[in-house]
Short mmCIF file of C-alpha atoms in Angstrom, two decimals:
data_model
loop_
_atom_site.label_atom_id
_atom_site.label_comp_id
_atom_site.label_asym_id
_atom_site.label_seq_id
_atom_site.Cartn_x
_atom_site.Cartn_y
_atom_site.Cartn_z
CA UNK A 1 124.39 47.95 144.04
CA UNK A 2 124.41 46.99 147.72
CA UNK A 3 121.16 45.98 149.37
CA UNK A 4 119.10 49.06 150.18
CA UNK A 5 119.18 49.93 153.86
CA UNK A 6 115.99 49.48 155.83
CA UNK A 7 114.54 52.78 157.05
CA UNK A 8 115.79 52.72 160.64
CA UNK A 9 117.12 55.31 163.06
CA UNK A 10 120.82 55.88 162.30
CA UNK A 11 123.58 55.19 164.79
CA UNK A 12 125.95 57.62 163.04
CA UNK A 13 125.34 60.52 160.65
CA UNK A 14 127.73 61.72 157.94
CA UNK A 15 127.19 65.26 156.65
CA UNK A 16 128.29 66.54 153.30
CA UNK A 17 130.03 69.87 153.93
CA UNK A 18 129.98 72.50 151.18
CA UNK A 19 126.47 73.72 150.36
CA UNK A 20 125.00 71.29 152.92
CA UNK A 21 126.56 72.72 156.10
CA UNK A 22 128.60 75.60 154.73
CA UNK A 23 127.51 78.42 152.38
CA UNK A 24 129.50 79.00 149.19
CA UNK A 25 127.95 82.42 148.52
CA UNK A 26 130.86 84.51 149.91
CA UNK A 27 133.11 83.04 147.22
CA UNK A 28 131.10 85.10 144.75
CA UNK A 29 132.57 88.28 146.22
CA UNK A 30 136.07 86.88 145.83
CA UNK A 31 135.41 86.10 142.18
CA UNK A 32 134.18 89.65 141.66
CA UNK A 33 137.28 90.98 143.42
CA UNK A 34 139.34 88.94 140.95
CA UNK A 35 137.52 90.61 138.07
CA UNK A 36 135.16 87.78 137.18
CA UNK A 37 131.33 87.95 136.81
CA UNK A 38 129.25 86.85 139.80
CA UNK A 39 127.47 84.06 137.91
CA UNK A 40 130.71 82.11 137.47
CA UNK A 41 130.50 80.74 141.01
CA UNK A 42 127.94 78.09 140.08
CA UNK A 43 129.76 77.19 136.86
CA UNK A 44 133.14 76.95 138.58
CA UNK A 45 131.87 74.76 141.43
CA UNK A 46 129.84 72.49 139.14
CA UNK A 47 132.85 72.01 136.88
CA UNK A 48 135.04 71.24 139.87
CA UNK A 49 132.68 68.49 141.02
CA UNK A 50 132.26 67.17 137.47
CA UNK A 51 135.97 66.91 136.78
CA UNK A 52 136.71 65.50 140.23
CA UNK A 53 134.22 62.73 139.54
CA UNK A 54 135.66 62.21 136.04
CA UNK A 55 139.19 61.84 137.41
CA UNK A 56 137.80 59.45 140.02
CA UNK A 57 136.30 57.29 137.26
CA UNK A 58 139.72 57.24 135.60
CA UNK A 59 141.24 56.08 138.88
CA UNK A 60 143.45 59.04 139.76
CA UNK A 61 141.53 61.88 141.38
CA UNK A 62 143.83 64.78 142.28
CA UNK A 63 143.19 66.72 145.50
CA UNK A 64 140.11 68.95 145.43
CA UNK A 65 142.22 72.11 145.56
CA UNK A 66 144.13 71.15 142.40
CA UNK A 67 140.91 70.41 140.53
CA UNK A 68 139.34 73.67 141.75
CA UNK A 69 142.39 75.70 140.74
CA UNK A 70 142.33 74.19 137.26
CA UNK A 71 138.61 74.93 136.92
CA UNK A 72 139.05 78.53 138.01
CA UNK A 73 141.63 78.94 135.27
CA UNK A 74 139.40 77.27 132.67
CA UNK A 75 136.22 79.08 133.68
CA UNK A 76 137.98 82.44 133.50
CA UNK A 77 139.44 81.68 130.08
CA UNK A 78 142.89 81.59 131.67
CA UNK A 79 142.67 85.27 132.59
CA UNK A 80 143.21 84.85 136.34
CA UNK A 81 146.69 85.12 137.80
CA UNK A 82 148.04 82.58 140.26
CA UNK A 83 147.51 85.16 143.01
CA UNK A 84 143.88 85.70 142.03
CA UNK A 85 143.21 81.95 141.98
CA UNK A 86 144.78 81.64 145.42
CA UNK A 87 142.61 84.52 146.66
CA UNK A 88 139.43 82.71 145.60
CA UNK A 89 140.51 79.32 146.92
CA UNK A 90 141.52 80.77 150.28
CA UNK A 91 137.88 81.66 150.77
CA UNK A 92 136.93 78.00 151.25
CA UNK A 93 138.38 78.09 154.77
CA UNK A 94 136.39 81.20 155.71
CA UNK A 95 132.86 80.33 154.64
CA UNK A 96 129.89 80.70 157.03
CA UNK A 97 127.44 78.03 158.12
CA UNK A 98 124.05 77.45 156.59
CA UNK A 99 121.24 78.63 158.93
CA UNK A 100 119.91 75.08 159.39
CA UNK A 101 123.30 73.52 160.20
CA UNK A 102 123.51 74.34 163.91
CA UNK A 103 119.94 73.17 164.67
CA UNK A 104 120.65 69.92 162.82
CA UNK A 105 123.77 69.02 164.76
CA UNK A 106 122.10 70.12 168.00
CA UNK A 107 119.34 67.59 167.39
CA UNK A 108 121.92 64.83 166.98
CA UNK A 109 123.84 65.92 170.07
CA UNK A 110 120.65 65.87 172.09
CA UNK A 111 119.85 62.39 170.82
CA UNK A 112 123.35 61.08 171.53
CA UNK A 113 124.01 60.27 167.86
CA UNK A 114 127.57 61.09 166.73
CA UNK A 115 128.06 62.97 163.49
CA UNK A 116 130.99 63.47 161.15
CA UNK A 117 131.69 65.95 158.38
CA UNK A 118 132.37 64.04 155.15
CA UNK A 119 133.81 65.90 152.17
CA UNK A 120 135.79 65.25 149.05
CA UNK A 121 137.41 68.62 149.58
CA UNK A 122 140.26 69.48 151.91
CA UNK A 123 139.79 68.22 155.45
CA UNK A 124 141.81 71.24 156.63
CA UNK A 125 139.52 73.74 154.89
CA UNK A 126 136.39 71.94 156.08
CA UNK A 127 137.73 71.93 159.64
CA UNK A 128 138.56 75.64 159.49
CA UNK A 129 135.16 76.52 158.05
CA UNK A 130 133.31 74.50 160.68
CA UNK A 131 135.46 76.01 163.42
CA UNK A 132 134.78 79.57 162.22
CA UNK A 133 131.07 78.74 162.12
CA UNK A 134 131.17 77.50 165.72
CA UNK A 135 130.16 73.98 164.69
CA UNK A 136 133.37 71.99 164.92
CA UNK A 137 132.88 70.98 168.55
CA UNK A 138 129.64 69.20 167.64
CA UNK A 139 131.40 66.83 165.25
CA UNK A 140 133.21 63.64 166.19
CA UNK A 141 135.57 64.15 163.26
CA UNK A 142 136.12 65.43 159.73
CA UNK A 143 136.64 62.92 156.92
CA UNK A 144 137.97 63.68 153.44
CA UNK A 145 137.83 61.31 150.47
CA UNK A 146 141.16 62.80 149.44
CA UNK A 147 142.67 60.15 151.71
CA UNK A 148 141.62 57.52 149.18
CA UNK A 149 142.26 59.74 146.12
CA UNK A 150 138.60 59.89 145.24
CA UNK A 151 135.60 62.14 145.02
CA UNK A 152 132.15 60.92 146.00
CA UNK A 153 129.97 59.06 144.91
CA UNK A 154 131.58 55.60 144.27
CA UNK A 155 130.32 53.01 146.81
CA UNK A 156 133.87 52.38 148.02
CA UNK A 157 134.11 55.96 149.28
CA UNK A 158 131.05 55.62 151.52
CA UNK A 159 132.24 52.22 152.72
CA UNK A 160 135.62 53.74 153.52
CA UNK A 161 133.93 56.47 155.60
CA UNK A 162 131.91 53.88 157.50
CA UNK A 163 135.10 51.94 158.15
CA UNK A 164 136.81 55.05 159.49
CA UNK A 165 134.03 55.76 161.99
CA UNK A 166 133.42 52.10 162.83
CA UNK A 167 129.79 51.98 161.76
CA UNK A 168 127.66 49.64 159.68
CA UNK A 169 126.53 51.18 156.38
CA UNK A 170 122.92 50.15 157.03
CA UNK A 171 122.91 52.13 160.29
CA UNK A 172 124.87 55.11 158.95
CA UNK A 173 123.07 58.05 157.35
CA UNK A 174 124.46 60.42 154.73
CA UNK A 175 122.83 63.85 154.80
CA UNK A 176 123.32 66.19 151.85
CA UNK A 177 121.65 68.77 149.64
CA UNK A 178 122.87 67.02 146.48
CA UNK A 179 120.67 64.20 145.17
CA UNK A 180 123.63 62.62 143.35
CA UNK A 181 125.30 62.25 146.78
CA UNK A 182 122.31 60.64 148.49
CA UNK A 183 121.85 58.41 145.43
CA UNK A 184 125.44 57.23 145.73
CA UNK A 185 125.11 56.61 149.45
CA UNK A 186 121.83 54.73 149.06
CA UNK A 187 123.35 52.50 146.39
CA UNK A 188 126.21 51.80 148.79
CA UNK A 189 123.71 50.54 151.37
CA UNK A 190 123.57 53.61 153.61
CA UNK A 191 120.59 55.47 155.00
CA UNK A 192 120.08 58.79 153.28
CA UNK A 193 118.57 62.19 153.98
CA UNK A 194 118.13 64.80 151.25
CA UNK A 195 117.53 68.44 152.14
CA UNK A 196 115.79 69.98 149.13
CA UNK A 197 116.64 73.66 149.74
CA UNK A 198 119.29 73.57 146.99
CA UNK A 199 117.58 71.53 144.26
CA UNK A 200 113.98 72.41 145.09
CA UNK A 201 112.65 68.84 145.28
CA UNK A 202 113.44 65.16 145.06
CA UNK A 203 114.26 64.04 141.49
CA UNK A 204 112.49 61.00 140.09
CA UNK A 205 115.72 59.47 138.81
CA UNK A 206 118.09 57.53 141.02
CA UNK A 207 117.62 56.03 144.46
CA UNK A 208 115.07 57.87 146.54
CA UNK A 209 116.28 59.19 149.90
CA UNK A 210 114.96 57.53 153.03
CA UNK A 211 114.03 60.98 154.39
CA UNK A 212 113.65 64.33 152.66
CA UNK A 213 112.64 67.81 153.70
CA UNK A 214 113.40 71.45 152.94
CA UNK A 215 116.12 71.90 155.57
CA UNK A 216 118.96 69.85 156.97
CA UNK A 217 117.48 70.15 160.46
CA UNK A 218 114.13 68.78 159.25
CA UNK A 219 115.91 65.88 157.54
CA UNK A 220 117.79 65.04 160.74
CA UNK A 221 114.55 65.16 162.72
CA UNK A 222 113.04 62.75 160.20
CA UNK A 223 115.97 60.35 160.48
CA UNK A 224 115.79 60.41 164.29
CA UNK A 225 112.05 59.65 164.09
CA UNK A 226 112.65 56.40 162.17
CA UNK A 227 112.06 53.18 164.14
CA UNK A 228 115.02 51.90 166.10
#
């Protein structure tokens, strides 16, 4: 574990994308259109993240889309056609923003703090989703861990992101709604902000986030309020 970052105002903010900035809910309709039950959205996405991390541990993470396609097939009991799988996956580029996303990036813009979208999914899909949501212009860039054939949360992935944006880990914040993501970033020596609207609270296990709050905008406000 790297040395834990001191709670200080970040110079750069990295945002997780799916579920943090972008809503997955519309994918549920696509699953239904493909003949699958609505509740499979959570199972499919959780399995995609799980297997992406497992392949990362083995040292050969395939692209997010390939993992997601395989998990759609598995979750459906191999009942979906290639066309139906493509229909569901195409939805990733057309997802809407979370209500607290625009206020969060506006706070950073007003404070002069650059922010980047940081995903282990497709950079193209993340870019399209942010553009459709009217948020892309507020970001200095979109980073995907696919470039290093990895999913989050190994420390090397966060260090790679910091290297790409030219920031020091201790002055770079990772903002997410997944506590496993903020735990990974904290253990890599980054500042962390956990929005609890997905998980409902801050778990006792793992590294505690430097800032937490119900919404992403409240987390960003908390990070900006840290001493310089």
